[in-house]
XYZ file of C-alpha atoms in Angstrom:
241
model
C -16.386 2.470 -2.168
C -16.793 5.714 -4.095
C -19.018 5.742 -7.162
C -20.327 8.432 -9.506
C -23.598 8.657 -7.601
C -21.714 10.091 -4.638
C -21.290 13.399 -6.481
C -25.046 13.927 -6.825
C -25.777 13.164 -3.183
C -22.652 14.859 -1.807
C -23.883 18.141 -3.218
C -26.689 17.894 -0.639
C -24.966 15.928 2.108
C -22.061 17.257 4.158
C -21.460 13.748 5.510
C -20.826 12.294 2.064
C -18.769 15.332 1.102
C -16.599 14.828 4.180
C -16.111 11.162 3.199
C -14.978 12.232 -0.269
C -12.622 14.780 1.273
C -11.045 12.192 3.580
C -10.473 9.899 0.606
C -9.003 12.778 -1.381
C -6.619 13.605 1.469
C -5.445 9.988 1.446
C -4.452 10.406 -2.210
C -7.523 8.972 -3.942
C -7.497 10.571 -7.426
C -11.140 9.671 -8.051
C -12.146 11.500 -4.876
C -10.210 14.559 -6.027
C -12.057 14.378 -9.319
C -15.330 14.356 -7.410
C -14.261 17.472 -5.517
C -13.578 19.034 -8.904
C -17.061 18.048 -10.154
C -18.631 19.604 -7.078
C -16.491 22.725 -7.430
C -17.671 23.158 -11.013
C -21.206 22.732 -9.650
C -20.404 25.662 -7.321
C -20.305 23.775 -4.072
C -18.317 26.139 -1.803
C -17.293 23.482 0.716
C -15.888 21.242 -2.033
C -13.971 24.210 -3.433
C -12.588 24.869 0.044
C -11.486 21.250 0.473
C -9.807 21.280 -2.926
C -8.002 24.512 -2.050
C -6.750 22.918 1.178
C -5.291 20.015 -0.785
C -3.550 22.422 -3.144
C -2.165 24.426 -0.221
C -0.737 21.211 1.208
C 1.315 20.836 -1.989
C -0.598 17.864 -3.418
C 0.392 17.613 -7.128
C -2.743 15.700 -8.197
C -4.913 18.319 -6.506
C -3.136 20.982 -8.548
C -3.903 19.036 -11.700
C -7.502 18.738 -10.576
C -7.738 22.517 -10.167
C -6.375 22.863 -13.707
C -9.151 20.579 -14.965
C -11.732 22.773 -13.205
C -10.494 25.847 -15.088
C -10.386 23.854 -18.333
C -14.016 22.796 -17.909
C -15.015 26.333 -17.029
C -13.378 27.515 -20.250
C -15.405 24.988 -22.237
C -18.576 26.208 -20.537
C -17.801 29.839 -21.324
C -17.150 28.899 -24.957
C -20.605 27.348 -25.203
C -22.099 30.529 -23.757
C -20.216 32.688 -26.249
C -18.179 34.347 -23.480
C -14.860 34.394 -25.333
C -12.959 36.665 -22.950
C -13.955 34.601 -19.914
C -13.040 31.424 -21.798
C -9.611 32.827 -22.657
C -8.996 33.776 -19.017
C -9.988 30.304 -17.792
C -7.779 28.642 -20.427
C -4.842 30.755 -19.245
C -5.541 29.775 -15.631
C -5.794 26.104 -16.623
C -2.467 26.303 -18.465
C -0.757 27.820 -15.427
C -2.154 25.181 -13.080
C -1.305 22.287 -15.394
C 2.270 23.534 -15.495
C 2.393 23.952 -11.697
C 1.067 20.420 -11.285
C 3.522 19.006 -13.815
C 6.486 20.683 -12.129
C 5.212 19.344 -8.790
C 5.281 15.804 -10.202
C 1.709 15.080 -11.313
C 2.109 12.630 -14.192
C -1.348 13.197 -15.705
C -0.600 16.912 -15.915
C 2.738 16.172 -17.586
C 0.810 14.393 -20.333
C -1.578 17.327 -20.749
C 1.292 19.824 -20.863
C 3.069 17.661 -23.435
C -0.006 17.558 -25.660
C -0.616 21.290 -25.314
C 2.966 22.262 -26.169
C 2.700 19.966 -29.186
C -0.503 21.615 -30.443
C 0.032 25.182 -29.246
C -3.541 25.447 -28.013
C -5.448 26.233 -24.796
C -3.137 28.966 -23.555
C 0.123 27.273 -24.602
C 2.601 28.272 -27.294
C 3.681 25.526 -29.673
C 7.131 24.460 -28.444
C 8.047 20.964 -29.703
C 11.077 20.648 -27.405
C 8.855 21.235 -24.352
C 6.298 18.770 -25.701
C 8.971 16.097 -25.966
C 10.431 16.879 -22.547
C 7.130 16.599 -20.684
C 5.834 13.607 -22.621
C 9.164 11.847 -22.070
C 8.931 12.477 -18.327
C 5.437 11.038 -18.208
C 6.543 8.035 -20.272
C 9.454 7.476 -17.879
C 6.859 7.398 -15.092
C 5.139 4.508 -16.951
C 2.134 6.464 -18.191
C 0.872 4.401 -21.145
C -0.747 7.362 -22.924
C 2.609 9.147 -22.889
C 4.463 6.045 -24.087
C 2.039 5.623 -26.977
C 2.329 9.287 -27.934
C 6.129 9.148 -27.928
C 5.904 6.047 -30.112
C 3.635 7.853 -32.596
C 5.913 10.874 -32.721
C 8.929 8.677 -33.461
C 6.971 6.708 -36.064
C 5.950 9.853 -37.922
C 9.037 11.978 -37.195
C 6.926 14.605 -35.437
C 7.842 17.373 -32.966
C 11.315 17.547 -34.471
C 12.130 13.906 -33.667
C 13.766 11.690 -36.291
C 11.686 8.899 -37.819
C 12.754 5.913 -35.786
C 10.672 2.739 -35.901
C 12.958 0.892 -33.497
C 12.462 3.503 -30.767
C 8.740 3.646 -31.504
C 8.547 -0.104 -31.072
C 10.350 0.072 -27.732
C 7.802 2.581 -26.439
C 4.892 0.502 -27.726
C 6.324 -2.666 -26.212
C 6.756 -1.087 -22.781
C 3.196 0.238 -22.943
C 1.860 -3.125 -24.131
C 3.630 -4.865 -21.259
C 1.681 -2.503 -18.983
C -1.501 -4.018 -20.503
C -2.324 -1.170 -22.901
C -4.454 -2.541 -25.764
C -3.694 0.310 -28.163
C 0.020 -0.429 -27.868
C -0.613 -4.147 -28.411
C -2.510 -3.394 -31.615
C 0.138 -0.940 -32.863
C 2.882 -3.495 -32.182
C 0.905 -6.017 -34.205
C 0.710 -3.556 -37.106
C 4.436 -2.863 -37.004
C 5.266 -6.563 -37.080
C 2.755 -7.186 -39.868
C 4.155 -4.363 -41.986
C 7.789 -5.255 -41.338
C 8.980 -2.057 -39.718
C 12.500 -1.477 -38.364
C 13.916 -2.365 -41.784
C 13.130 -6.039 -41.296
C 10.797 -8.462 -43.041
C 7.207 -8.805 -41.796
C 6.723 -11.242 -38.933
C 3.146 -12.521 -39.148
C 3.578 -14.777 -36.137
C 4.496 -11.858 -33.870
C 1.761 -9.709 -35.442
C -0.893 -12.333 -34.730
C 0.367 -12.786 -31.171
C -0.004 -9.072 -30.394
C -3.315 -8.774 -32.232
C -4.668 -11.654 -30.148
C -3.553 -9.981 -26.928
C -5.278 -6.763 -28.000
C -8.422 -8.705 -28.955
C -8.589 -10.151 -25.441
C -8.417 -6.682 -23.899
C -11.392 -4.621 -22.746
C -10.406 -1.542 -24.767
C -13.245 -1.493 -27.292
C -11.549 0.393 -30.124
C -8.273 -1.511 -30.035
C -10.143 -4.800 -29.577
C -12.254 -4.203 -32.685
C -9.268 -3.196 -34.817
C -7.289 -6.211 -33.639
C -10.232 -8.510 -34.365
C -10.479 -7.122 -37.907
C -6.733 -7.612 -38.412
C -6.937 -11.217 -37.245
C -9.792 -11.874 -39.653
C -7.843 -10.319 -42.513
C -4.913 -12.635 -41.763
C -7.177 -15.677 -41.505
C -7.052 -16.085 -37.741
C -9.886 -16.280 -35.269
C -10.439 -14.261 -32.147
C -9.045 -16.097 -29.094
C -11.788 -18.353 -27.610
C -12.066 -16.458 -24.321
C -13.140 -13.320 -26.212
C -15.608 -14.843 -28.719
C -18.540 -14.295 -26.434
C -17.662 -10.587 -26.120
C -16.600 -9.614 -29.630
């Protein structure tokens, strides 16, 4: 089983590096991330393995290459090398788009965020932001579902304010065990969104589900909401919260 310690030792061991490469070739995203870490650390063999994966048309490998350029840009920024940082950001943007077009869902999310903000080598194009985030949401990426929900809630990126659609996105994400979506659903029921009266029972139900989840931030917010409404944290979480 791969763990973070592999990266440290693989930088000095070709055997471990070959194990990581075999896992990456089998589609293991964590292994690809390790190849990226080693590439950033200037391990030539890891860079070669990552390039081979890209040449084979692996979409996640393309996204991993994009993350390498993105991290390089951050490093150049810290060193005050603005021109180098700008070049790396441009390279990252190109690779994220290649990966997204090739079907890498994580890259679709990144591209959606970047088109929404107009940063890191992207122009701000709301229609592109919506298109890519929608594709990622359709592929059941919970981060994308939550972002689409927020955009509909606030009427952002040129979308109409639509609480009903926002709730549908949150519900689908919550059903995929996303604690943030559970908490946001609880808030919407508590506040009576969708033009309907508040439903405290539904709010409490979703808050309790979020409070039982391991997502620290959402768990804490849900616990606070339950306390405000006079309810306790579900028994199986009391020892953790």
